[in-house]
mmCIF file with all atom_site columns, C-alpha atoms in Angstrom:
data_model
loop_
_atom_site.group_PDB
_atom_site.id
_atom_site.type_symbol
_atom_site.label_atom_id
_atom_site.label_alt_id
_atom_site.label_comp_id
_atom_site.label_asym_id
_atom_site.label_entity_id
_atom_site.label_seq_id
_atom_site.pdbx_PDB_ins_code
_atom_site.Cartn_x
_atom_site.Cartn_y
_atom_site.Cartn_z
_atom_site.occupancy
_atom_site.B_iso_or_equiv
_atom_site.pdbx_formal_charge
_atom_site.auth_seq_id
_atom_site.auth_comp_id
_atom_site.auth_asym_id
_atom_site.auth_atom_id
_atom_site.pdbx_PDB_model_num
ATOM 1   C CA . UNK T 1 1   ? 88.812 -0.386  41.425 1.00 0.00 ? 1   UNK T CA 1
ATOM 2   C CA . UNK T 1 2   ? 88.261 -2.822  38.666 1.00 0.00 ? 2   UNK T CA 1
ATOM 3   C CA . UNK T 1 3   ? 85.037 -4.719  37.997 1.00 0.00 ? 3   UNK T CA 1
ATOM 4   C CA . UNK T 1 4   ? 86.938 -7.924  39.300 1.00 0.00 ? 4   UNK T CA 1
ATOM 5   C CA . UNK T 1 5   ? 87.882 -6.296  42.519 1.00 0.00 ? 5   UNK T CA 1
ATOM 6   C CA . UNK T 1 6   ? 84.386 -4.907  42.998 1.00 0.00 ? 6   UNK T CA 1
ATOM 7   C CA . UNK T 1 7   ? 82.705 -8.291  42.388 1.00 0.00 ? 7   UNK T CA 1
ATOM 8   C CA . UNK T 1 8   ? 85.301 -10.091 44.694 1.00 0.00 ? 8   UNK T CA 1
ATOM 9   C CA . UNK T 1 9   ? 84.592 -7.520  47.590 1.00 0.00 ? 9   UNK T CA 1
ATOM 10  C CA . UNK T 1 10  ? 81.104 -7.984  47.326 1.00 0.00 ? 10  UNK T CA 1
ATOM 11  C CA . UNK T 1 11  ? 81.098 -11.587 46.920 1.00 0.00 ? 11  UNK T CA 1
ATOM 12  C CA . UNK T 1 12  ? 83.074 -11.664 50.110 1.00 0.00 ? 12  UNK T CA 1
ATOM 13  C CA . UNK T 1 13  ? 80.391 -9.964  51.926 1.00 0.00 ? 13  UNK T CA 1
ATOM 14  C CA . UNK T 1 14  ? 77.749 -12.661 50.396 1.00 0.00 ? 14  UNK T CA 1
ATOM 15  C CA . UNK T 1 15  ? 80.076 -15.340 51.758 1.00 0.00 ? 15  UNK T CA 1
ATOM 16  C CA . UNK T 1 16  ? 80.233 -13.670 55.297 1.00 0.00 ? 16  UNK T CA 1
ATOM 17  C CA . UNK T 1 17  ? 76.386 -13.874 55.122 1.00 0.00 ? 17  UNK T CA 1
ATOM 18  C CA . UNK T 1 18  ? 76.663 -17.515 54.101 1.00 0.00 ? 18  UNK T CA 1
ATOM 19  C CA . UNK T 1 19  ? 78.795 -18.042 57.174 1.00 0.00 ? 19  UNK T CA 1
ATOM 20  C CA . UNK T 1 20  ? 76.449 -16.280 59.470 1.00 0.00 ? 20  UNK T CA 1
ATOM 21  C CA . UNK T 1 21  ? 73.560 -18.578 57.905 1.00 0.00 ? 21  UNK T CA 1
ATOM 22  C CA . UNK T 1 22  ? 75.534 -21.758 58.859 1.00 0.00 ? 22  UNK T CA 1
ATOM 23  C CA . UNK T 1 23  ? 76.065 -20.351 62.458 1.00 0.00 ? 23  UNK T CA 1
ATOM 24  C CA . UNK T 1 24  ? 72.124 -20.218 62.664 1.00 0.00 ? 24  UNK T CA 1
ATOM 25  C CA . UNK T 1 25  ? 72.119 -23.861 61.194 1.00 0.00 ? 25  UNK T CA 1
ATOM 26  C CA . UNK T 1 26  ? 70.470 -22.776 58.018 1.00 0.00 ? 26  UNK T CA 1
ATOM 27  C CA . UNK T 1 27  ? 71.687 -23.705 54.604 1.00 0.00 ? 27  UNK T CA 1
ATOM 28  C CA . UNK T 1 28  ? 74.906 -21.480 54.181 1.00 0.00 ? 28  UNK T CA 1
ATOM 29  C CA . UNK T 1 29  ? 73.874 -19.251 51.120 1.00 0.00 ? 29  UNK T CA 1
ATOM 30  C CA . UNK T 1 30  ? 74.367 -15.426 51.322 1.00 0.00 ? 30  UNK T CA 1
ATOM 31  C CA . UNK T 1 31  ? 73.156 -12.587 49.066 1.00 0.00 ? 31  UNK T CA 1
ATOM 32  C CA . UNK T 1 32  ? 73.913 -8.962  48.706 1.00 0.00 ? 32  UNK T CA 1
ATOM 33  C CA . UNK T 1 33  ? 72.109 -6.257  46.510 1.00 0.00 ? 33  UNK T CA 1
ATOM 34  C CA . UNK T 1 34  ? 74.147 -3.290  45.535 1.00 0.00 ? 34  UNK T CA 1
ATOM 35  C CA . UNK T 1 35  ? 73.692 -0.150  43.597 1.00 0.00 ? 35  UNK T CA 1
ATOM 36  C CA . UNK T 1 36  ? 74.972 -0.836  40.142 1.00 0.00 ? 36  UNK T CA 1
ATOM 37  C CA . UNK T 1 37  ? 76.730 2.293   39.537 1.00 0.00 ? 37  UNK T CA 1
ATOM 38  C CA . UNK T 1 38  ? 78.016 3.261   43.090 1.00 0.00 ? 38  UNK T CA 1
ATOM 39  C CA . UNK T 1 39  ? 78.517 -0.094  44.371 1.00 0.00 ? 39  UNK T CA 1
ATOM 40  C CA . UNK T 1 40  ? 76.691 1.015   47.839 1.00 0.00 ? 40  UNK T CA 1
ATOM 41  C CA . UNK T 1 41  ? 75.383 -2.170  49.591 1.00 0.00 ? 41  UNK T CA 1
ATOM 42  C CA . UNK T 1 42  ? 71.657 -1.843  49.888 1.00 0.00 ? 42  UNK T CA 1
ATOM 43  C CA . UNK T 1 43  ? 70.810 -5.243  51.483 1.00 0.00 ? 43  UNK T CA 1
ATOM 44  C CA . UNK T 1 44  ? 72.750 -8.272  52.780 1.00 0.00 ? 44  UNK T CA 1
ATOM 45  C CA . UNK T 1 45  ? 71.410 -11.468 54.148 1.00 0.00 ? 45  UNK T CA 1
ATOM 46  C CA . UNK T 1 46  ? 71.372 -15.204 54.317 1.00 0.00 ? 46  UNK T CA 1
ATOM 47  C CA . UNK T 1 47  ? 69.142 -18.021 54.173 1.00 0.00 ? 47  UNK T CA 1
ATOM 48  C CA . UNK T 1 48  ? 66.431 -17.685 56.999 1.00 0.00 ? 48  UNK T CA 1
ATOM 49  C CA . UNK T 1 49  ? 63.801 -20.519 55.931 1.00 0.00 ? 49  UNK T CA 1
ATOM 50  C CA . UNK T 1 50  ? 64.020 -22.090 59.482 1.00 0.00 ? 50  UNK T CA 1
ATOM 51  C CA . UNK T 1 51  ? 64.256 -18.979 61.473 1.00 0.00 ? 51  UNK T CA 1
ATOM 52  C CA . UNK T 1 52  ? 61.158 -17.584 59.700 1.00 0.00 ? 52  UNK T CA 1
ATOM 53  C CA . UNK T 1 53  ? 59.450 -20.916 59.156 1.00 0.00 ? 53  UNK T CA 1
ATOM 54  C CA . UNK T 1 54  ? 59.106 -19.667 55.729 1.00 0.00 ? 54  UNK T CA 1
ATOM 55  C CA . UNK T 1 55  ? 60.195 -21.736 52.570 1.00 0.00 ? 55  UNK T CA 1
ATOM 56  C CA . UNK T 1 56  ? 60.521 -18.711 50.594 1.00 0.00 ? 56  UNK T CA 1
ATOM 57  C CA . UNK T 1 57  ? 63.027 -16.961 52.965 1.00 0.00 ? 57  UNK T CA 1
ATOM 58  C CA . UNK T 1 58  ? 66.086 -17.722 50.645 1.00 0.00 ? 58  UNK T CA 1
ATOM 59  C CA . UNK T 1 59  ? 68.820 -15.302 50.768 1.00 0.00 ? 59  UNK T CA 1
ATOM 60  C CA . UNK T 1 60  ? 68.019 -13.865 47.463 1.00 0.00 ? 60  UNK T CA 1
ATOM 61  C CA . UNK T 1 61  ? 64.413 -13.166 48.356 1.00 0.00 ? 61  UNK T CA 1
ATOM 62  C CA . UNK T 1 62  ? 65.199 -11.680 51.641 1.00 0.00 ? 62  UNK T CA 1
ATOM 63  C CA . UNK T 1 63  ? 67.673 -9.056  50.177 1.00 0.00 ? 63  UNK T CA 1
ATOM 64  C CA . UNK T 1 64  ? 65.257 -8.554  47.276 1.00 0.00 ? 64  UNK T CA 1
ATOM 65  C CA . UNK T 1 65  ? 62.581 -7.686  49.843 1.00 0.00 ? 65  UNK T CA 1
ATOM 66  C CA . UNK T 1 66  ? 64.816 -5.425  51.755 1.00 0.00 ? 66  UNK T CA 1
ATOM 67  C CA . UNK T 1 67  ? 65.975 -3.357  48.718 1.00 0.00 ? 67  UNK T CA 1
ATOM 68  C CA . UNK T 1 68  ? 62.531 -3.024  47.483 1.00 0.00 ? 68  UNK T CA 1
ATOM 69  C CA . UNK T 1 69  ? 61.235 -1.690  50.697 1.00 0.00 ? 69  UNK T CA 1
ATOM 70  C CA . UNK T 1 70  ? 64.147 0.706   50.754 1.00 0.00 ? 70  UNK T CA 1
ATOM 71  C CA . UNK T 1 71  ? 63.566 1.905   47.243 1.00 0.00 ? 71  UNK T CA 1
ATOM 72  C CA . UNK T 1 72  ? 59.763 2.146   47.946 1.00 0.00 ? 72  UNK T CA 1
ATOM 73  C CA . UNK T 1 73  ? 59.178 0.105   44.695 1.00 0.00 ? 73  UNK T CA 1
ATOM 74  C CA . UNK T 1 74  ? 58.750 -3.374  43.269 1.00 0.00 ? 74  UNK T CA 1
ATOM 75  C CA . UNK T 1 75  ? 61.316 -2.886  40.693 1.00 0.00 ? 75  UNK T CA 1
ATOM 76  C CA . UNK T 1 76  ? 64.943 -2.259  41.495 1.00 0.00 ? 76  UNK T CA 1
ATOM 77  C CA . UNK T 1 77  ? 66.751 -2.007  37.871 1.00 0.00 ? 77  UNK T CA 1
ATOM 78  C CA . UNK T 1 78  ? 69.711 -0.146  38.985 1.00 0.00 ? 78  UNK T CA 1
ATOM 79  C CA . UNK T 1 79  ? 70.760 -2.815  41.332 1.00 0.00 ? 79  UNK T CA 1
ATOM 80  C CA . UNK T 1 80  ? 72.959 -5.966  41.057 1.00 0.00 ? 80  UNK T CA 1
ATOM 81  C CA . UNK T 1 81  ? 72.655 -9.175  43.121 1.00 0.00 ? 81  UNK T CA 1
ATOM 82  C CA . UNK T 1 82  ? 75.591 -11.185 44.321 1.00 0.00 ? 82  UNK T CA 1
ATOM 83  C CA . UNK T 1 83  ? 74.772 -14.696 45.695 1.00 0.00 ? 83  UNK T CA 1
ATOM 84  C CA . UNK T 1 84  ? 77.077 -17.557 46.863 1.00 0.00 ? 84  UNK T CA 1
ATOM 85  C CA . UNK T 1 85  ? 75.139 -20.321 44.919 1.00 0.00 ? 85  UNK T CA 1
ATOM 86  C CA . UNK T 1 86  ? 73.271 -20.468 41.651 1.00 0.00 ? 86  UNK T CA 1
ATOM 87  C CA . UNK T 1 87  ? 69.689 -19.168 42.352 1.00 0.00 ? 87  UNK T CA 1
ATOM 88  C CA . UNK T 1 88  ? 66.748 -21.720 42.306 1.00 0.00 ? 88  UNK T CA 1
ATOM 89  C CA . UNK T 1 89  ? 63.915 -21.196 40.037 1.00 0.00 ? 89  UNK T CA 1
ATOM 90  C CA . UNK T 1 90  ? 61.843 -19.374 42.573 1.00 0.00 ? 90  UNK T CA 1
ATOM 91  C CA . UNK T 1 91  ? 64.781 -17.000 43.252 1.00 0.00 ? 91  UNK T CA 1
ATOM 92  C CA . UNK T 1 92  ? 65.310 -16.623 39.520 1.00 0.00 ? 92  UNK T CA 1
ATOM 93  C CA . UNK T 1 93  ? 61.733 -15.666 38.875 1.00 0.00 ? 93  UNK T CA 1
ATOM 94  C CA . UNK T 1 94  ? 61.967 -13.051 41.835 1.00 0.00 ? 94  UNK T CA 1
ATOM 95  C CA . UNK T 1 95  ? 65.222 -11.610 40.169 1.00 0.00 ? 95  UNK T CA 1
ATOM 96  C CA . UNK T 1 96  ? 63.361 -11.272 36.879 1.00 0.00 ? 96  UNK T CA 1
ATOM 97  C CA . UNK T 1 97  ? 60.240 -9.861  38.492 1.00 0.00 ? 97  UNK T CA 1
ATOM 98  C CA . UNK T 1 98  ? 62.300 -7.190  40.382 1.00 0.00 ? 98  UNK T CA 1
ATOM 99  C CA . UNK T 1 99  ? 64.167 -6.420  37.281 1.00 0.00 ? 99  UNK T CA 1
ATOM 100 C CA . UNK T 1 100 ? 67.455 -6.667  38.770 1.00 0.00 ? 100 UNK T CA 1
ATOM 101 C CA . UNK T 1 101 ? 70.116 -5.571  36.304 1.00 0.00 ? 101 UNK T CA 1
ATOM 102 C CA . UNK T 1 102 ? 72.792 -8.307  36.913 1.00 0.00 ? 102 UNK T CA 1
ATOM 103 C CA . UNK T 1 103 ? 73.377 -11.397 38.933 1.00 0.00 ? 103 UNK T CA 1
ATOM 104 C CA . UNK T 1 104 ? 76.741 -12.690 40.046 1.00 0.00 ? 104 UNK T CA 1
ATOM 105 C CA . UNK T 1 105 ? 76.769 -16.083 41.580 1.00 0.00 ? 105 UNK T CA 1
ATOM 106 C CA . UNK T 1 106 ? 79.871 -17.925 42.971 1.00 0.00 ? 106 UNK T CA 1
ATOM 107 C CA . UNK T 1 107 ? 79.066 -21.712 42.907 1.00 0.00 ? 107 UNK T CA 1
ATOM 108 C CA . UNK T 1 108 ? 76.835 -23.536 40.317 1.00 0.00 ? 108 UNK T CA 1
ATOM 109 C CA . UNK T 1 109 ? 74.097 -25.672 41.437 1.00 0.00 ? 109 UNK T CA 1
ATOM 110 C CA . UNK T 1 110 ? 73.461 -28.568 39.082 1.00 0.00 ? 110 UNK T CA 1
ATOM 111 C CA . UNK T 1 111 ? 70.993 -30.138 41.382 1.00 0.00 ? 111 UNK T CA 1
ATOM 112 C CA . UNK T 1 112 ? 68.837 -27.187 42.289 1.00 0.00 ? 112 UNK T CA 1
ATOM 113 C CA . UNK T 1 113 ? 69.961 -24.382 40.224 1.00 0.00 ? 113 UNK T CA 1
ATOM 114 C CA . UNK T 1 114 ? 67.448 -22.398 38.059 1.00 0.00 ? 114 UNK T CA 1
ATOM 115 C CA . UNK T 1 115 ? 69.546 -20.265 36.018 1.00 0.00 ? 115 UNK T CA 1
ATOM 116 C CA . UNK T 1 116 ? 72.008 -22.620 34.123 1.00 0.00 ? 116 UNK T CA 1
ATOM 117 C CA . UNK T 1 117 ? 70.552 -25.847 35.408 1.00 0.00 ? 117 UNK T CA 1
ATOM 118 C CA . UNK T 1 118 ? 66.932 -27.218 35.837 1.00 0.00 ? 118 UNK T CA 1
ATOM 119 C CA . UNK T 1 119 ? 64.190 -25.021 34.412 1.00 0.00 ? 119 UNK T CA 1
ATOM 120 C CA . UNK T 1 120 ? 66.632 -22.360 33.035 1.00 0.00 ? 120 UNK T CA 1
ATOM 121 C CA . UNK T 1 121 ? 64.270 -19.699 34.095 1.00 0.00 ? 121 UNK T CA 1
ATOM 122 C CA . UNK T 1 122 ? 65.807 -16.858 31.787 1.00 0.00 ? 122 UNK T CA 1
ATOM 123 C CA . UNK T 1 123 ? 65.787 -18.958 28.796 1.00 0.00 ? 123 UNK T CA 1
ATOM 124 C CA . UNK T 1 124 ? 61.913 -19.365 28.774 1.00 0.00 ? 124 UNK T CA 1
ATOM 125 C CA . UNK T 1 125 ? 59.653 -17.532 26.406 1.00 0.00 ? 125 UNK T CA 1
ATOM 126 C CA . UNK T 1 126 ? 57.589 -16.343 29.414 1.00 0.00 ? 126 UNK T CA 1
ATOM 127 C CA . UNK T 1 127 ? 60.565 -14.743 31.137 1.00 0.00 ? 127 UNK T CA 1
ATOM 128 C CA . UNK T 1 128 ? 59.756 -10.813 30.889 1.00 0.00 ? 128 UNK T CA 1
ATOM 129 C CA . UNK T 1 129 ? 63.249 -9.772  31.990 1.00 0.00 ? 129 UNK T CA 1
ATOM 130 C CA . UNK T 1 130 ? 66.828 -11.541 31.669 1.00 0.00 ? 130 UNK T CA 1
ATOM 131 C CA . UNK T 1 131 ? 69.292 -9.909  33.669 1.00 0.00 ? 131 UNK T CA 1
ATOM 132 C CA . UNK T 1 132 ? 72.973 -10.247 32.808 1.00 0.00 ? 132 UNK T CA 1
ATOM 133 C CA . UNK T 1 133 ? 74.432 -13.458 34.316 1.00 0.00 ? 133 UNK T CA 1
ATOM 134 C CA . UNK T 1 134 ? 77.999 -13.937 35.503 1.00 0.00 ? 134 UNK T CA 1
ATOM 135 C CA . UNK T 1 135 ? 78.482 -17.645 36.798 1.00 0.00 ? 135 UNK T CA 1
ATOM 136 C CA . UNK T 1 136 ? 81.279 -19.289 38.412 1.00 0.00 ? 136 UNK T CA 1
ATOM 137 C CA . UNK T 1 137 ? 81.906 -15.827 40.055 1.00 0.00 ? 137 UNK T CA 1
ATOM 138 C CA . UNK T 1 138 ? 84.423 -14.845 42.574 1.00 0.00 ? 138 UNK T CA 1
ATOM 139 C CA . UNK T 1 139 ? 84.902 -17.241 45.631 1.00 0.00 ? 139 UNK T CA 1
ATOM 140 C CA . UNK T 1 140 ? 83.252 -19.949 43.820 1.00 0.00 ? 140 UNK T CA 1
ATOM 141 C CA . UNK T 1 141 ? 85.533 -22.818 45.413 1.00 0.00 ? 141 UNK T CA 1
ATOM 142 C CA . UNK T 1 142 ? 84.963 -21.244 49.002 1.00 0.00 ? 142 UNK T CA 1
ATOM 143 C CA . UNK T 1 143 ? 81.193 -21.060 48.676 1.00 0.00 ? 143 UNK T CA 1
ATOM 144 C CA . UNK T 1 144 ? 81.005 -24.740 47.314 1.00 0.00 ? 144 UNK T CA 1
ATOM 145 C CA . UNK T 1 145 ? 83.320 -25.805 50.015 1.00 0.00 ? 145 UNK T CA 1
ATOM 146 C CA . UNK T 1 146 ? 81.164 -24.182 52.657 1.00 0.00 ? 146 UNK T CA 1
ATOM 147 C CA . UNK T 1 147 ? 78.034 -25.887 51.297 1.00 0.00 ? 147 UNK T CA 1
ATOM 148 C CA . UNK T 1 148 ? 79.623 -29.423 51.206 1.00 0.00 ? 148 UNK T CA 1
ATOM 149 C CA . UNK T 1 149 ? 81.078 -29.087 54.594 1.00 0.00 ? 149 UNK T CA 1
ATOM 150 C CA . UNK T 1 150 ? 77.721 -27.844 55.920 1.00 0.00 ? 150 UNK T CA 1
ATOM 151 C CA . UNK T 1 151 ? 75.946 -30.925 54.556 1.00 0.00 ? 151 UNK T CA 1
ATOM 152 C CA . UNK T 1 152 ? 78.688 -33.438 55.628 1.00 0.00 ? 152 UNK T CA 1
ATOM 153 C CA . UNK T 1 153 ? 78.273 -32.325 59.219 1.00 0.00 ? 153 UNK T CA 1
ATOM 154 C CA . UNK T 1 154 ? 74.540 -32.511 58.907 1.00 0.00 ? 154 UNK T CA 1
ATOM 155 C CA . UNK T 1 155 ? 74.795 -36.097 57.559 1.00 0.00 ? 155 UNK T CA 1
ATOM 156 C CA . UNK T 1 156 ? 77.391 -37.136 60.376 1.00 0.00 ? 156 UNK T CA 1
ATOM 157 C CA . UNK T 1 157 ? 74.893 -36.175 62.827 1.00 0.00 ? 157 UNK T CA 1
ATOM 158 C CA . UNK T 1 158 ? 72.291 -38.494 61.458 1.00 0.00 ? 158 UNK T CA 1
#
């Protein structure tokens, strides 16, 4: 299996989690953490900020928490993170603190992103760990379309 095939397979799982988040009326973002060498899925989830009444329960944070718990460690340098939207500054920091090896995100987020946009967390001198970043990854159009549709429906209700 090529790296592109692996990335597509895993991003599809993240997109499935984003759809599940939308079904819970959460912002439809999904994330997956895999072991970098084996490709084994260690954690998968979507946004749960409403369900948990927790503004930090972004998809990335929930999978980092789950993966660290399973590893019994605060750092998971042998893991890669796949997420359907560019991480915000909070999530970018958590990814750095967890020492995740590589992040692959589907859709860019010019408004709220913290990797290529906004604070550009990994470009700051205070950033201690910079993961490899793959932007505009697999299923970028599908991820962006899901978010757009979700917010159009929200606006139509109001």
